[in-house]
Tab-separated table of C-alpha atoms in Angstrom:
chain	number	residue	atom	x	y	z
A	1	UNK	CA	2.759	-16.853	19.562
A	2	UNK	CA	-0.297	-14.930	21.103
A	3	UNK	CA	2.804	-12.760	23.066
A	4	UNK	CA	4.524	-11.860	19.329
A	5	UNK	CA	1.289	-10.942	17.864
A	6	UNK	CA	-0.469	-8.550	20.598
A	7	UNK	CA	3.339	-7.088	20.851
A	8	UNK	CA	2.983	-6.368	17.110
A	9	UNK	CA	-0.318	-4.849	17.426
A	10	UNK	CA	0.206	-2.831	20.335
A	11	UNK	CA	2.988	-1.617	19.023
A	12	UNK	CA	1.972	-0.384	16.013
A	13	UNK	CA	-1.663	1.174	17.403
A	14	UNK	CA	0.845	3.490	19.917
A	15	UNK	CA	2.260	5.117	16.498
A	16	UNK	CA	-1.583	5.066	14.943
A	17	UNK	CA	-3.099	6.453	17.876
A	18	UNK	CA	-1.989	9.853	18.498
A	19	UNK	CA	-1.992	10.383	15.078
A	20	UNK	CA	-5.712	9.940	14.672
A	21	UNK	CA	-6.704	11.596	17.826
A	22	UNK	CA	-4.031	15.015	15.837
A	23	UNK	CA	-6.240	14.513	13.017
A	24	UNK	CA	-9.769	15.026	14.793
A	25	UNK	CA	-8.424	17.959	16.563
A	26	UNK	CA	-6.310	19.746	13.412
A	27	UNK	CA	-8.341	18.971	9.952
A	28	UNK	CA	-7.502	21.856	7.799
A	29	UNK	CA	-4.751	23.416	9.989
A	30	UNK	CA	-2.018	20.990	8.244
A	31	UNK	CA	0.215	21.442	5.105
A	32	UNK	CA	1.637	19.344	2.678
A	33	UNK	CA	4.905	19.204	3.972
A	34	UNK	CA	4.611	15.911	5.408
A	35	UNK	CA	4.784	14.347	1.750
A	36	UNK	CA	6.522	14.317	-1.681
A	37	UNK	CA	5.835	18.489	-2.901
A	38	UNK	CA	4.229	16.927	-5.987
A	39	UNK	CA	1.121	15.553	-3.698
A	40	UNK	CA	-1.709	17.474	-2.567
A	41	UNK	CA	-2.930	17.483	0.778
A	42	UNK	CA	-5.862	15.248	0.287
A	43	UNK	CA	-6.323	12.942	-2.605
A	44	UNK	CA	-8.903	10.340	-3.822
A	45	UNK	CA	-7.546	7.364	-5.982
A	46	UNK	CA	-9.425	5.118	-8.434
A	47	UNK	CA	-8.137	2.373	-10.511
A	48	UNK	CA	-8.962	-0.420	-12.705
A	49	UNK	CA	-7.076	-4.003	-13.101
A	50	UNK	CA	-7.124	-6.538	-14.764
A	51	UNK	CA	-5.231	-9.786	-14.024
A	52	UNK	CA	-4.469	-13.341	-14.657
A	53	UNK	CA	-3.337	-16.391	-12.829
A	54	UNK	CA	-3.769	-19.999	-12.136
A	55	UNK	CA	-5.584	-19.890	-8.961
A	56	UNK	CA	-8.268	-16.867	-10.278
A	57	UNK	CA	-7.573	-17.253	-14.064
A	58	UNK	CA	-9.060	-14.134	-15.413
A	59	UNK	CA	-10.295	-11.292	-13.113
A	60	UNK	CA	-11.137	-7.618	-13.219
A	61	UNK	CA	-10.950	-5.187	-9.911
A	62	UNK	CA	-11.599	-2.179	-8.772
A	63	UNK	CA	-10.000	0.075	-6.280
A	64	UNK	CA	-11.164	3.238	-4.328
A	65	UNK	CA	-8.476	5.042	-1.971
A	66	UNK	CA	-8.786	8.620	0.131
A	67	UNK	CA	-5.464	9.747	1.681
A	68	UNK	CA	-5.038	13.088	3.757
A	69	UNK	CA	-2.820	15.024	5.847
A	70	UNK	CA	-3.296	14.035	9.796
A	71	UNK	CA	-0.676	16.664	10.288
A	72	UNK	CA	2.757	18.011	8.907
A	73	UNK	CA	4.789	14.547	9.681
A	74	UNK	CA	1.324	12.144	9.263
A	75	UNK	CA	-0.882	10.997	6.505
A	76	UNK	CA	-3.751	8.760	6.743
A	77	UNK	CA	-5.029	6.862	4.006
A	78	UNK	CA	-7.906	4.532	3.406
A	79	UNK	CA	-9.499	2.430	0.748
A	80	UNK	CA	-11.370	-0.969	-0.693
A	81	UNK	CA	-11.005	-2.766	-3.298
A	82	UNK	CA	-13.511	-5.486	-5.025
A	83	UNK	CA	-12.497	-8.270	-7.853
A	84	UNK	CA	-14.803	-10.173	-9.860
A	85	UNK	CA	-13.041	-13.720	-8.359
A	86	UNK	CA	-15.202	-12.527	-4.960
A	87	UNK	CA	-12.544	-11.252	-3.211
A	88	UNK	CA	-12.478	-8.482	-1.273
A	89	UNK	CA	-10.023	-6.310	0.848
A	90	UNK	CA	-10.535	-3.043	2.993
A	91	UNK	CA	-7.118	-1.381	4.157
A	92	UNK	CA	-5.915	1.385	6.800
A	93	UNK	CA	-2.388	3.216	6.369
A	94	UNK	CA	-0.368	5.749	8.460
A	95	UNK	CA	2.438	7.033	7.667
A	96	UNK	CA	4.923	9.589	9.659
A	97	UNK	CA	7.833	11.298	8.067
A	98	UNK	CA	10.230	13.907	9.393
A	99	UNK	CA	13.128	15.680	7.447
A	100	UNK	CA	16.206	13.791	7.031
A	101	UNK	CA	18.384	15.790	4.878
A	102	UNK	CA	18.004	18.081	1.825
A	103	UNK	CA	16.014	15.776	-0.007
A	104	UNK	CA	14.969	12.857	2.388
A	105	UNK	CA	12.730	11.929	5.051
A	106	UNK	CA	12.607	9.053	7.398
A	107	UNK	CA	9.731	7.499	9.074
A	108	UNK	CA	7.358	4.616	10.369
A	109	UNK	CA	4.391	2.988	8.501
A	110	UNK	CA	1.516	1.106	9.521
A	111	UNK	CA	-0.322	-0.732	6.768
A	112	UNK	CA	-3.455	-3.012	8.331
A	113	UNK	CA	-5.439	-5.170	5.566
A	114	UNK	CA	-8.879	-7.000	5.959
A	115	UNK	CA	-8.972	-9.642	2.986
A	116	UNK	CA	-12.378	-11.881	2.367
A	117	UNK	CA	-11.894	-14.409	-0.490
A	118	UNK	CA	-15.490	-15.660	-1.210
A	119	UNK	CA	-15.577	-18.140	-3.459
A	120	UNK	CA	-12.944	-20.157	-0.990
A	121	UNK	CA	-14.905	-19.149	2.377
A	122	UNK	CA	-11.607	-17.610	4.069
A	123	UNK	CA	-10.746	-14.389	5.540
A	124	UNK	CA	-7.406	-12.804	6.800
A	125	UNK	CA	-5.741	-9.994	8.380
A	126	UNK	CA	-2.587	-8.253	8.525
A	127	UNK	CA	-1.011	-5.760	10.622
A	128	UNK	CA	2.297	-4.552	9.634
A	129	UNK	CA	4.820	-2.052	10.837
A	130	UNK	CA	7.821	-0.576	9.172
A	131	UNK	CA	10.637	2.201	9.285
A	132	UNK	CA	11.015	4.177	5.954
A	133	UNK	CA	13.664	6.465	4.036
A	134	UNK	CA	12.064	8.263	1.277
A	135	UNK	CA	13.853	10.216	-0.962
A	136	UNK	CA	13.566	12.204	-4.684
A	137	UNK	CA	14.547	8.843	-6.210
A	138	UNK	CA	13.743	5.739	-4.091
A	139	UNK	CA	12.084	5.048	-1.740
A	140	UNK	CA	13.074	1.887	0.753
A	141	UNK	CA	10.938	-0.124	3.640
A	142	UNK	CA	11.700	-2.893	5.865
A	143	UNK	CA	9.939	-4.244	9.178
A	144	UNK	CA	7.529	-7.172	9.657
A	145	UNK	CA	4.451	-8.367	9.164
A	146	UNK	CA	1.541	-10.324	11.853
A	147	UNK	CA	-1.134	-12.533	9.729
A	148	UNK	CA	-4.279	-14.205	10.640
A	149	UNK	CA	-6.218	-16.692	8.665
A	150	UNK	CA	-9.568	-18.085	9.426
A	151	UNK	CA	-13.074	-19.603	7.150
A	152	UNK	CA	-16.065	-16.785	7.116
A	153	UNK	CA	-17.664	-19.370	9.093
A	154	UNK	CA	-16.901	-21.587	11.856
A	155	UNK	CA	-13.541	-21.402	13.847
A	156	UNK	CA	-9.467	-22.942	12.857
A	157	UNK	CA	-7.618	-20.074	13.223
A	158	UNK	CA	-4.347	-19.532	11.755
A	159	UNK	CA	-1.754	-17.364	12.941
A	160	UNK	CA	1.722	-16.506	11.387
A	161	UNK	CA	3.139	-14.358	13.957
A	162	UNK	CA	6.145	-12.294	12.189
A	163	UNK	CA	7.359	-12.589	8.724
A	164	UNK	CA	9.594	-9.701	6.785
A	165	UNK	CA	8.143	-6.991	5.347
A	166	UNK	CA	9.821	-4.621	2.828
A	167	UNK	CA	8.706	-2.534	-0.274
A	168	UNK	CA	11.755	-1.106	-2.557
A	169	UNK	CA	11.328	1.271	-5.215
A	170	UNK	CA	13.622	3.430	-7.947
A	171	UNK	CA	12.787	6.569	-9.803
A	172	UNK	CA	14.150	7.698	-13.115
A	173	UNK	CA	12.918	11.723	-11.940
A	174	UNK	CA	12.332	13.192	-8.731
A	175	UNK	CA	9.072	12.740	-7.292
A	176	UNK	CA	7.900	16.024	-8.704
A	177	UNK	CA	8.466	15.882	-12.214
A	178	UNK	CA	5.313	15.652	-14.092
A	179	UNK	CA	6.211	12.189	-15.361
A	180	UNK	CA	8.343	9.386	-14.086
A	181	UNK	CA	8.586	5.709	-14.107
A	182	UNK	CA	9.660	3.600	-11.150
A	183	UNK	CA	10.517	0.087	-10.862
A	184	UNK	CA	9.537	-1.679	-7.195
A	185	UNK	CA	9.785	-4.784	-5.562
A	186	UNK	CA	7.781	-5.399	-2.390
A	187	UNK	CA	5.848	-7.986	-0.722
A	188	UNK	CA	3.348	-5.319	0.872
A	189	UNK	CA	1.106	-4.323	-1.436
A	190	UNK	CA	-2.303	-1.853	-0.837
A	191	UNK	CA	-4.667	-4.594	-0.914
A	192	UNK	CA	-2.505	-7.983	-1.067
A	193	UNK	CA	0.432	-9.189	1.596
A	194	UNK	CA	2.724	-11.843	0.697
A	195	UNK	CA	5.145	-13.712	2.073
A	196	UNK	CA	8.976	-12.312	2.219
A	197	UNK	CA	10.175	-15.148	-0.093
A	198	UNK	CA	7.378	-14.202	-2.699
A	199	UNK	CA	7.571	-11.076	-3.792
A	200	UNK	CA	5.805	-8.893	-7.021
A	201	UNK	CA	7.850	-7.162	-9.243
A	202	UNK	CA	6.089	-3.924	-10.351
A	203	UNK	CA	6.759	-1.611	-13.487
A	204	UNK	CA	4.817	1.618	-13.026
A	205	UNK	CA	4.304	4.740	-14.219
A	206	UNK	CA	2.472	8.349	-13.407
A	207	UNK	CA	1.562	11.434	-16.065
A	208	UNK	CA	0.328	14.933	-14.703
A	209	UNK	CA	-2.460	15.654	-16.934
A	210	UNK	CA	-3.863	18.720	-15.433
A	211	UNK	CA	-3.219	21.125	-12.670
A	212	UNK	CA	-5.291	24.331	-11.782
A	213	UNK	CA	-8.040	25.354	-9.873
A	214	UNK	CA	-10.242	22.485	-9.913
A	215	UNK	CA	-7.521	20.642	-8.581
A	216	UNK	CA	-4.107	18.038	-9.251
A	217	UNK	CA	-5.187	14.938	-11.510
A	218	UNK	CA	-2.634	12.398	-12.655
A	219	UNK	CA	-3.186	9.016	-14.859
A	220	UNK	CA	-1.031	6.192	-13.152
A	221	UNK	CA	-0.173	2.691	-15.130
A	222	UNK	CA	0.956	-0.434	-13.559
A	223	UNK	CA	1.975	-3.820	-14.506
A	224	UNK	CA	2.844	-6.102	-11.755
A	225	UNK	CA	4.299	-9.777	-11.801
A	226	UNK	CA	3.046	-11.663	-9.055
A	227	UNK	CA	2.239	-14.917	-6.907
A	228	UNK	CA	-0.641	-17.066	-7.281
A	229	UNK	CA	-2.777	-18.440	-4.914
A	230	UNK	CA	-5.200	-18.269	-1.899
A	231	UNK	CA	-3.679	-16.269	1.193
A	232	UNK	CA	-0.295	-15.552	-0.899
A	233	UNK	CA	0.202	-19.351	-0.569
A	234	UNK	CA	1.739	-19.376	-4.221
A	235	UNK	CA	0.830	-22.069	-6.487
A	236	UNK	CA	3.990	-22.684	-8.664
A	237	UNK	CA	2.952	-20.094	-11.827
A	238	UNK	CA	2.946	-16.324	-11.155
A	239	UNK	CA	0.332	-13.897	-12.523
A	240	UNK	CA	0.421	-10.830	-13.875
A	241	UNK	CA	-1.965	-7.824	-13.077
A	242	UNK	CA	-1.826	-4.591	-14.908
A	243	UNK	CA	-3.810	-1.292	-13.451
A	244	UNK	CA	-4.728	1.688	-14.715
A	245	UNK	CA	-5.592	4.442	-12.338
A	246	UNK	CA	-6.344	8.279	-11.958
A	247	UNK	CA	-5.655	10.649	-8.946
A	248	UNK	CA	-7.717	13.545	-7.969
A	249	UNK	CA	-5.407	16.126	-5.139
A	250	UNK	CA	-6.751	19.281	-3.738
């Protein structure tokens, strides 16, 4: 078990690595390349949700992301998030992309997630890894996924070495249209990991609402059907979680 997990880790910090050490040494020499043409090259995202579900009942969050270019094939991204249940959750994403056709690109993604549930006095992290094909109309993930549970306090840790990971998602317009709607199904969320066999089912949908000077800013709307429960160990009722978000690209 401790040989699967540091294999994971290790494994996915060589990809992370370089990239980081690129971005210290290149801010501002980079273009947007590396990412869908309707994206800017850095971005700050803020969004609202509220939810419902057995284990939480009612709940309200908040979410604060920053994403920028490392270089042409490499975006970082970073961001916390805060729910009135006293959870918790801090996150660190890479992504790498290269050209894979007129309107493709293929690449790896590392997603790592710190999670602190309060009120329940446990904590986790995950550390996933995954190869990606993004295109104008879907986009489509699989790899796996290393998880570690422990209390806030005291010791009992618990380790699931490798599960599946996978996010799936379908586009009515290209990326760069001003609006779309997409329709995903993933177990890899920004700031929640569950279990392969539990997946959420996620409507969403983005509006450009300005574009100029001052900047890129589009309104984003999500409504997600989930799992319930502590640590994505689902109770037997799902919730539902809708979001409302803006994003800010220069």
């Amino acid at each position: 078990m401790a040989k699967t997990l540091s294999l994971t880790l290790l494994l996915s910090l060589a990809v992370l690595l370089p990239a980081g050490a690129q971005c210290l040494r290149s801010v501002g020499a980079c273009h947007g390349s590396g990412i869908p043409p309707a994206s800017s090259r850095h971005s700050i995202e803020a969004a609202l949700a509220y939810g419902y579900n057995t284990t939480e009942r009612s709940y309200g969050s908040i979410g604060l992301t920053y994403s920028g270019m490392a270089a042409r094939w490499a975006r970082l991204s970073a961001g916390a998030w805060a729910s009135t249940s006293d959870s918790y959750a801090l996150k660190l994403r890479a992504d790498f992309s290269w050209q894979a056709g007129r309107r493709g690109r293929i690449g790896l993604r590392n997603h790592y997630l710190y999670s602190a549930y309060a009120y329940a006095s446990m904590q986790g992290f995950d550390a996933a890894l995954m190869a990606a094909y993004d295109h104008d109309y879907f986009y489509a993930g699989i790899g796996a996924v290393t998880r570690l549970f422990a209390p806030l306090r005291g010791g009992g840790l618990i380790c699931e070495p490798i599960d599946m990971a996978y996010d799936i998602e379908g586009r009515i317009f290209p990326k760069g249209h001003p609006w779309n709607i997409a329709l995903q199904i993933t177990n890899l969320q920004p700031f929640r990991t569950g279990r392969f066999y539990e997946p959420e089912l996620i409507l969403k949908g983005n509006c450009r609402v300005y574009e100029g000077r001052a900047g890129r800013y589009r309104a984003t709307l999500r409504t997600a059907y989930r799992p319930a429960g502590l640590l994505s160990i689902a109770t037997s009722f799902y919730g539902i979680e809708i979001t409302a978000g803006v994003i800010c690209g220069i």
